[in-house]
PDB file of C-alpha atoms and ligand atoms in Angstrom:
ATOM      1  CA  MET A   1     157.047 254.289 167.039  1.00 95.00           C
ATOM      2  CA  LEU A   2     160.289 255.596 165.539  1.00 96.00           C
ATOM      3  CA  ASP A   3     159.480 258.917 163.915  1.00 97.00           C
ATOM      4  CA  ALA A   4     157.778 259.725 167.403  1.00 96.00           C
ATOM      5  CA  VAL A   5     161.254 259.262 169.006  1.00 97.00           C
ATOM      6  CA  ARG A   6     162.145 261.151 166.271  1.00 97.00           C
ATOM      7  CA  GLU A   7     159.417 263.694 167.345  1.00 97.00           C
ATOM      8  CA  VAL A   8     160.553 263.739 170.720  1.00 96.00           C
ATOM      9  CA  GLN A   9     164.206 263.870 169.941  1.00 97.00           C
ATOM     10  CA  ALA A  10     163.631 267.648 167.329  1.00 97.00           C
ATOM     11  CA  THR A  11     161.246 269.057 169.781  1.00 97.00           C
ATOM     12  CA  GLN A  12     162.117 267.701 173.924  1.00 96.00           C
ATOM     13  CA  ALA A  13     165.280 266.552 173.979  1.00 96.00           C
ATOM     14  CA  GLY A  14     167.524 266.966 171.370  1.00 96.00           C
ATOM     15  CA  ASP A  15     170.401 264.964 173.398  1.00 97.00           C
ATOM     16  CA  LEU A  16     168.133 261.754 173.228  1.00 97.00           C
ATOM     17  CA  ALA A  17     170.316 258.723 172.478  1.00 98.00           C
ATOM     18  CA  VAL A  18     168.641 256.448 169.510  1.00 98.00           C
ATOM     19  CA  ARG A  19     170.391 254.022 166.647  1.00 97.00           C
ATOM     20  CA  TRP A  20     168.680 253.685 163.615  1.00 97.00           C
ATOM     21  CA  ASN A  21     168.995 253.171 159.752  1.00 97.00           C
ATOM     22  CA  CYS A  22     167.057 252.245 157.066  1.00 97.00           C
ATOM     23  CA  LYS A  23     163.541 252.807 158.502  1.00 96.00           C
ATOM     24  CA  ALA A  24     162.586 249.976 156.830  1.00 97.00           C
ATOM     25  CA  GLY A  25     163.146 247.271 159.095  1.00 97.00           C
ATOM     26  CA  LYS A  26     165.982 245.777 157.075  1.00 97.00           C
ATOM     27  CA  CYS A  27     168.918 247.264 158.934  1.00 97.00           C
ATOM     28  CA  GLY A  28     168.140 246.558 162.471  1.00 97.00           C
ATOM     29  CA  SER A  29     169.626 248.776 163.896  1.00 97.00           C
ATOM     30  CA  CYS A  30     166.477 250.345 165.872  1.00 98.00           C
ATOM     31  CA  SER A  31     165.783 247.636 168.190  1.00 98.00           C
ATOM     32  CA  ALA A  32     163.829 248.553 171.443  1.00 98.00           C
ATOM     33  CA  GLU A  33     161.299 247.129 174.157  1.00 98.00           C
ATOM     34  CA  VAL A  34     158.077 249.488 173.829  1.00 97.00           C
ATOM     35  CA  ASN A  35     155.723 248.554 176.519  1.00 96.00           C
ATOM     36  CA  GLY A  36     158.302 245.548 177.483  1.00 95.00           C
ATOM     37  CA  ILE A  37     157.967 243.278 174.403  1.00 95.00           C
ATOM     38  CA  PRO A  38     160.980 243.378 171.627  1.00 97.00           C
ATOM     39  CA  ARG A  39     160.473 245.217 168.451  1.00 97.00           C
ATOM     40  CA  LEU A  40     161.937 247.098 165.803  1.00 98.00           C
ATOM     41  CA  MET A  41     160.465 250.617 166.713  1.00 98.00           C
ATOM     42  CA  CYS A  42     160.546 251.027 162.734  1.00 98.00           C
ATOM     43  CA  MET A  43     158.091 248.769 162.463  1.00 97.00           C
ATOM     44  CA  THR A  44     155.730 248.958 164.678  1.00 97.00           C
ATOM     45  CA  ARG A  45     152.780 251.327 164.479  1.00 96.00           C
ATOM     46  CA  LEU A  46     151.316 253.431 167.315  1.00 93.00           C
ATOM     47  CA  ASP A  47     148.391 253.168 166.189  1.00 91.00           C
ATOM     48  CA  GLY A  48     148.693 249.588 167.011  1.00 92.00           C
ATOM     49  CA  LEU A  49     149.506 249.809 170.758  1.00 93.00           C
ATOM     50  CA  PRO A  50     146.496 250.170 173.114  1.00 91.00           C
ATOM     51  CA  THR A  51     144.360 253.666 173.267  1.00 91.00           C
ATOM     52  CA  GLY A  52     144.551 255.502 176.629  1.00 90.00           C
ATOM     53  CA  GLU A  53     147.559 254.371 177.691  1.00 91.00           C
ATOM     54  CA  PRO A  54     151.061 255.283 178.269  1.00 93.00           C
ATOM     55  CA  VAL A  55     153.300 253.792 175.844  1.00 94.00           C
ATOM     56  CA  THR A  56     156.915 253.024 177.138  1.00 96.00           C
ATOM     57  CA  VAL A  57     159.767 252.175 175.066  1.00 97.00           C
ATOM     58  CA  GLY A  58     163.153 251.270 176.662  1.00 98.00           C
ATOM     59  CA  PRO A  59     165.991 250.173 175.146  1.00 98.00           C
ATOM     60  CA  MET A  60     167.051 246.188 174.858  1.00 98.00           C
ATOM     61  CA  ARG A  61     167.521 245.146 178.555  1.00 96.00           C
ATOM     62  CA  SER A  62     169.864 242.116 178.269  1.00 97.00           C
ATOM     63  CA  PHE A  63     172.794 244.695 177.297  1.00 97.00           C
ATOM     64  CA  PRO A  64     174.728 246.850 178.198  1.00 97.00           C
ATOM     65  CA  LEU A  65     172.817 250.501 177.955  1.00 98.00           C
ATOM     66  CA  ILE A  66     175.318 252.875 176.545  1.00 98.00           C
ATOM     67  CA  ARG A  67     172.727 255.682 176.866  1.00 98.00           C
ATOM     68  CA  ASP A  68     168.733 256.264 176.531  1.00 98.00           C
ATOM     69  CA  LEU A  69     167.920 253.666 174.062  1.00 98.00           C
ATOM     70  CA  VAL A  70     171.327 252.537 172.546  1.00 98.00           C
ATOM     71  CA  THR A  71     172.671 249.733 173.910  1.00 98.00           C
ATOM     72  CA  ASP A  72     176.328 247.937 173.526  1.00 98.00           C
ATOM     73  CA  VAL A  73     175.475 244.257 171.367  1.00 97.00           C
ATOM     74  CA  SER A  74     178.748 243.873 170.716  1.00 97.00           C
ATOM     75  CA  PHE A  75     178.471 240.458 172.770  1.00 97.00           C
ATOM     76  CA  ASN A  76     177.150 239.281 169.692  1.00 97.00           C
ATOM     77  CA  TYR A  77     179.555 240.013 167.541  1.00 97.00           C
ATOM     78  CA  GLU A  78     182.250 238.176 169.675  1.00 97.00           C
ATOM     79  CA  LYS A  79     179.986 235.259 169.963  1.00 97.00           C
ATOM     80  CA  ALA A  80     179.571 235.575 165.491  1.00 97.00           C
ATOM     81  CA  ALA A  81     183.522 235.655 165.744  1.00 97.00           C
ATOM     82  CA  GLY A  82     184.155 231.935 166.959  1.00 96.00           C
ATOM     83  CA  ILE A  83     182.183 230.482 164.613  1.00 97.00           C
ATOM     84  CA  PRO A  84     184.285 228.884 162.634  1.00 97.00           C
ATOM     85  CA  SER A  85     183.506 230.472 158.532  1.00 96.00           C
ATOM     86  CA  PHE A  86     182.826 228.912 155.587  1.00 97.00           C
ATOM     87  CA  GLN A  87     184.538 225.454 154.502  1.00 97.00           C
ATOM     88  CA  PRO A  88     183.779 224.641 150.637  1.00 96.00           C
ATOM     89  CA  VAL A  89     183.940 220.778 149.497  1.00 96.00           C
ATOM     90  CA  PRO A  90     185.942 219.712 147.208  1.00 95.00           C
ATOM     91  CA  ALA A  91     185.461 220.417 143.855  1.00 95.00           C
ATOM     92  CA  GLY A  92     184.207 217.254 141.623  1.00 92.00           C
ATOM     93  CA  ALA A  93     186.211 215.107 139.026  1.00 93.00           C
ATOM     94  CA  ASP A  94     184.975 218.045 136.208  1.00 94.00           C
ATOM     95  CA  GLY A  95     185.698 220.586 139.082  1.00 94.00           C
ATOM     96  CA  LYS A  96     182.666 221.936 139.591  1.00 95.00           C
ATOM     97  CA  ARG A  97     180.684 222.052 142.863  1.00 94.00           C
ATOM     98  CA  ARG A  98     176.798 221.270 142.540  1.00 93.00           C
ATOM     99  CA  MET A  99     173.912 221.137 145.160  1.00 92.00           C
ATOM    100  CA  TYR A 100     170.220 220.583 144.872  1.00 93.00           C
ATOM    101  CA  GLN A 101     167.674 223.069 144.953  1.00 95.00           C
ATOM    102  CA  GLU A 102     166.411 221.885 148.418  1.00 94.00           C
ATOM    103  CA  ASP A 103     169.138 222.270 150.091  1.00 93.00           C
ATOM    104  CA  VAL A 104     169.567 225.598 148.364  1.00 93.00           C
ATOM    105  CA  GLU A 105     166.135 226.478 150.020  1.00 94.00           C
ATOM    106  CA  ARG A 106     166.467 224.985 153.385  1.00 94.00           C
ATOM    107  CA  ILE A 107     168.829 227.434 154.583  1.00 95.00           C
ATOM    108  CA  GLN A 108     167.587 230.742 152.507  1.00 96.00           C
ATOM    109  CA  GLU A 109     165.501 231.854 155.657  1.00 97.00           C
ATOM    110  CA  PHE A 110     168.090 231.541 157.716  1.00 98.00           C
ATOM    111  CA  HIS A 111     169.969 234.457 155.427  1.00 97.00           C
ATOM    112  CA  ARG A 112     166.994 236.526 155.851  1.00 97.00           C
ATOM    113  CA  CYS A 113     168.423 237.729 159.321  1.00 98.00           C
ATOM    114  CA  ILE A 114     168.808 241.220 160.147  1.00 98.00           C
ATOM    115  CA  GLU A 115     170.578 241.189 163.109  1.00 98.00           C
ATOM    116  CA  CYS A 116     168.550 243.070 165.103  1.00 98.00           C
ATOM    117  CA  PHE A 117     169.582 240.906 168.027  1.00 98.00           C
ATOM    118  CA  LEU A 118     165.962 240.779 169.334  1.00 98.00           C
ATOM    119  CA  CYS A 119     165.586 237.112 169.732  1.00 98.00           C
ATOM    120  CA  GLN A 120     168.904 237.607 171.862  1.00 98.00           C
ATOM    121  CA  ASN A 121     167.567 240.046 173.735  1.00 98.00           C
ATOM    122  CA  THR A 122     164.880 237.868 174.629  1.00 97.00           C
ATOM    123  CA  CYS A 123     166.066 234.190 175.388  1.00 98.00           C
ATOM    124  CA  HIS A 124     165.680 233.715 179.023  1.00 97.00           C
ATOM    125  CA  VAL A 125     169.228 232.186 179.236  1.00 97.00           C
ATOM    126  CA  VAL A 126     170.933 235.328 177.845  1.00 96.00           C
ATOM    127  CA  ARG A 127     168.390 237.949 179.602  1.00 95.00           C
ATOM    128  CA  ASP A 128     169.101 236.580 182.731  1.00 96.00           C
ATOM    129  CA  HIS A 129     171.833 233.862 183.808  1.00 94.00           C
ATOM    130  CA  ALA A 130     174.678 236.687 183.191  1.00 92.00           C
ATOM    131  CA  ASP A 131     177.069 233.942 184.894  1.00 95.00           C
ATOM    132  CA  LEU A 132     176.032 231.500 181.492  1.00 95.00           C
ATOM    133  CA  ARG A 133     176.639 233.828 178.925  1.00 94.00           C
ATOM    134  CA  PRO A 134     180.441 232.864 178.792  1.00 94.00           C
ATOM    135  CA  HIS A 135     179.260 229.151 177.530  1.00 95.00           C
ATOM    136  CA  TYR A 136     176.437 230.335 175.603  1.00 97.00           C
ATOM    137  CA  SER A 137     176.157 232.218 172.439  1.00 97.00           C
ATOM    138  CA  GLY A 138     172.148 232.750 171.828  1.00 98.00           C
ATOM    139  CA  PRO A 139     169.708 231.884 168.906  1.00 98.00           C
ATOM    140  CA  ARG A 140     171.118 234.328 166.275  1.00 98.00           C
ATOM    141  CA  SER A 141     174.796 232.470 166.698  1.00 98.00           C
ATOM    142  CA  PHE A 142     172.549 229.657 166.689  1.00 98.00           C
ATOM    143  CA  VAL A 143     170.593 230.916 163.202  1.00 98.00           C
ATOM    144  CA  ARG A 144     174.173 231.474 161.405  1.00 98.00           C
ATOM    145  CA  ILE A 145     175.707 228.518 162.418  1.00 98.00           C
ATOM    146  CA  ALA A 146     172.510 226.656 161.266  1.00 98.00           C
ATOM    147  CA  ALA A 147     173.302 228.516 158.089  1.00 98.00           C
ATOM    148  CA  LEU A 148     176.802 226.976 157.370  1.00 98.00           C
ATOM    149  CA  GLU A 149     176.232 223.728 159.056  1.00 97.00           C
ATOM    150  CA  MET A 150     173.206 222.984 156.744  1.00 96.00           C
ATOM    151  CA  HIS A 151     174.746 224.664 153.519  1.00 97.00           C
ATOM    152  CA  PRO A 152     175.416 221.452 151.089  1.00 95.00           C
ATOM    153  CA  LEU A 153     178.599 222.770 149.862  1.00 96.00           C
ATOM    154  CA  ASP A 154     179.929 223.616 153.524  1.00 96.00           C
ATOM    155  CA  ALA A 155     182.800 221.226 154.768  1.00 96.00           C
ATOM    156  CA  GLY A 156     183.262 222.531 157.994  1.00 96.00           C
ATOM    157  CA  ASP A 157     182.016 220.586 161.299  1.00 96.00           C
ATOM    158  CA  ARG A 158     180.898 223.307 164.305  1.00 97.00           C
ATOM    159  CA  LEU A 159     179.487 220.120 166.431  1.00 97.00           C
ATOM    160  CA  PRO A 160     182.146 220.629 169.162  1.00 96.00           C
ATOM    161  CA  LEU A 161     182.007 224.511 168.914  1.00 97.00           C
ATOM    162  CA  LEU A 162     178.005 223.935 169.436  1.00 97.00           C
ATOM    163  CA  LYS A 163     178.295 221.625 172.185  1.00 95.00           C
ATOM    164  CA  ASP A 164     180.715 223.103 174.228  1.00 93.00           C
ATOM    165  CA  GLY A 165     181.443 226.814 173.578  1.00 92.00           C
ATOM    166  CA  ALA A 166     177.899 227.738 171.898  1.00 97.00           C
ATOM    167  CA  GLY A 167     175.973 225.585 174.771  1.00 96.00           C
ATOM    168  CA  ILE A 168     173.439 224.740 172.629  1.00 97.00           C
ATOM    169  CA  GLY A 169     172.713 222.075 175.663  1.00 96.00           C
ATOM    170  CA  LEU A 170     170.965 225.148 177.632  1.00 97.00           C
ATOM    171  CA  CYS A 171     168.518 226.575 175.111  1.00 97.00           C
ATOM    172  CA  ASN A 172     165.251 224.572 176.370  1.00 95.00           C
ATOM    173  CA  VAL A 173     163.043 225.241 173.603  1.00 96.00           C
ATOM    174  CA  THR A 174     160.783 227.641 175.110  1.00 96.00           C
ATOM    175  CA  LYS A 175     160.695 229.504 171.601  1.00 97.00           C
ATOM    176  CA  CYS A 176     160.305 233.028 172.835  1.00 97.00           C
ATOM    177  CA  CYS A 177     163.092 233.472 170.111  1.00 98.00           C
ATOM    178  CA  THR A 178     161.074 232.504 167.404  1.00 98.00           C
ATOM    179  CA  GLU A 179     158.300 234.824 168.370  1.00 97.00           C
ATOM    180  CA  VAL A 180     160.129 238.083 168.670  1.00 97.00           C
ATOM    181  CA  CYS A 181     161.835 237.798 164.826  1.00 98.00           C
ATOM    182  CA  PRO A 182     160.742 240.447 162.657  1.00 98.00           C
ATOM    183  CA  GLU A 183     161.719 238.464 159.746  1.00 98.00           C
ATOM    184  CA  GLN A 184     159.786 235.342 160.690  1.00 97.00           C
ATOM    185  CA  ILE A 185     162.417 232.811 160.577  1.00 98.00           C
ATOM    186  CA  ARG A 186     161.399 229.658 162.701  1.00 98.00           C
ATOM    187  CA  ILE A 187     164.840 229.746 164.826  1.00 98.00           C
ATOM    188  CA  THR A 188     163.517 227.007 166.933  1.00 98.00           C
ATOM    189  CA  ASP A 189     162.212 224.436 164.636  1.00 98.00           C
ATOM    190  CA  ASN A 190     164.238 224.625 161.533  1.00 98.00           C
ATOM    191  CA  ALA A 191     167.456 226.026 163.388  1.00 98.00           C
ATOM    192  CA  ILE A 192     168.299 224.623 166.788  1.00 98.00           C
ATOM    193  CA  ILE A 193     166.505 221.595 167.372  1.00 98.00           C
ATOM    194  CA  PRO A 194     168.394 220.125 163.923  1.00 97.00           C
ATOM    195  CA  LEU A 195     171.207 221.118 165.462  1.00 98.00           C
ATOM    196  CA  LYS A 196     170.422 219.666 168.772  1.00 97.00           C
ATOM    197  CA  GLU A 197     169.336 216.679 166.716  1.00 97.00           C
ATOM    198  CA  ARG A 198     172.793 217.153 165.306  1.00 97.00           C
ATOM    199  CA  VAL A 199     174.840 217.219 168.241  1.00 96.00           C
ATOM    200  CA  ALA A 200     172.945 214.214 169.946  1.00 96.00           C
ATOM    201  CA  ASP A 201     173.802 212.305 167.120  1.00 95.00           C
ATOM    202  CA  ARG A 202     177.247 212.853 167.150  1.00 92.00           C
ATOM    203  CA  TYR A 203     178.369 212.513 171.375  1.00 91.00           C
ATOM    204  CA  TYR A 204     175.075 210.795 172.956  1.00 84.00           C
ATOM    205  CA  ASP A 205     173.475 208.160 170.443  1.00 75.00           C
ATOM    206  CA  PRO A 206     175.690 205.156 171.301  1.00 72.00           C
ATOM    207  CA  ILE A 207     174.317 203.135 167.972  1.00 73.00           C
ATOM    208  CA  ALA A 208     175.388 206.263 165.753  1.00 68.00           C
ATOM    209  CA  ALA A 209     178.713 205.866 167.754  1.00 67.00           C
ATOM    210  CA  PHE A 210     179.500 202.081 167.092  1.00 67.00           C
ATOM    211  CA  LEU A 211     178.492 202.907 163.461  1.00 68.00           C
ATOM    212  CA  ARG A 212     181.030 205.378 163.184  1.00 66.00           C
ATOM    213  CA  CYS A 213     183.794 203.183 164.666  1.00 65.00           C
ATOM    214  CA  PHE A 214     182.938 200.387 161.496  1.00 65.00           C
ATOM    215  CA  LYS A 215     183.021 203.743 158.771  1.00 62.00           C
ATOM    216  CA  ARG A 216     186.290 204.770 160.376  1.00 57.00           C
ATOM    217  CA  THR A 217     187.921 200.837 159.989  1.00 48.00           C
ATOM    218  CA  PRO A 218     189.597 200.389 156.518  1.00 45.00           C
TER     219      PRO A 218
HETATM  220 FE1  LIG B 301     166.552 239.675 164.852  1.00 72.17          FE
HETATM  221 FE2  LIG B 301     165.612 237.398 163.599  1.00 72.17          FE
HETATM  222 FE3  LIG B 301     168.224 237.723 162.928  1.00 72.17          FE
HETATM  223 FE4  LIG B 301     167.320 236.911 165.361  1.00 72.17          FE
HETATM  224  S1  LIG B 301     167.378 235.203 163.604  1.00 72.17           S
HETATM  225  S2  LIG B 301     168.851 239.061 164.839  1.00 72.17           S
HETATM  226  S3  LIG B 301     165.135 238.371 165.681  1.00 72.17           S
HETATM  227  S4  LIG B 301     166.427 238.812 162.352  1.00 72.17           S
HETATM  228 FE1  LIG B 302     166.054 230.977 173.944  1.00 72.17          FE
HETATM  229 FE2  LIG B 302     165.227 230.712 171.636  1.00 72.17          FE
HETATM  230 FE3  LIG B 302     166.182 228.566 173.178  1.00 72.17          FE
HETATM  231  S1  LIG B 302     164.676 231.802 173.346  1.00 72.17           S
HETATM  232  S2  LIG B 302     165.632 229.074 175.532  1.00 72.17           S
HETATM  233  S3  LIG B 302     167.444 230.046 172.223  1.00 72.17           S
HETATM  234  S4  LIG B 302     164.116 228.328 171.803  1.00 72.17           S
HETATM  235 FE1  LIG B 303     166.397 249.893 159.762  1.00 72.17          FE
HETATM  236 FE2  LIG B 303     164.458 249.763 161.770  1.00 72.17          FE
HETATM  237  S1  LIG B 303     165.888 251.528 160.560  1.00 72.17           S
HETATM  238  S2  LIG B 303     164.971 248.138 161.242  1.00 72.17           S
END
């Protein structure tokens, strides 16, 4: 699809605005909607689309249009800037920090994110509820927060952000974000649901709150 768009740019519309870089599905630049479905253009084969029908390609509709196929995705960077960064736990008595391999592997998939923002574009809370955007960060942010919160050597606490500023409670687990992720990150099952459980344990579980009172007692 990207080659077809560039062919149109080269032969029929020299000023067509389209963003791309790697042509290999790794830079996340060429996100668009092909026949209304959020996809990376460079990874969409024309021969995989229905034949005998027009093919439509348009910009991601959840973000302000700059021109043609290029949108302003700064919303996502603003949300990322508000996430507390990695805070290492203190080193052990031998001056080293250790982690188990299974903990390392658990967060690996989150680091595959290429910031294409197709998940953000698809999430109905971002897409259809502009009024909620100040209070909701969306699935890409939840993946980033999960990578930090589940990091075995991180001591940060992002649960207050998740509950309030990032609005994870507004996600009703439709899984549309997972379906469009070109990196096959299991956004809902592996990031959002475990984060929701942590928020519920912290803020809404009376037994856990009761036990925390004992933990604080000297
Ligand atoms: Fe793209 Fe997947 Fe990252 Fe969302 S989580 S920005 S869909 S790579
Ligand atoms: Fe949106 Fe994904 Fe939740 S599409 S509603 S963030 S499961
Ligand atoms: Fe890099 Fe498509 S051009 S992901």
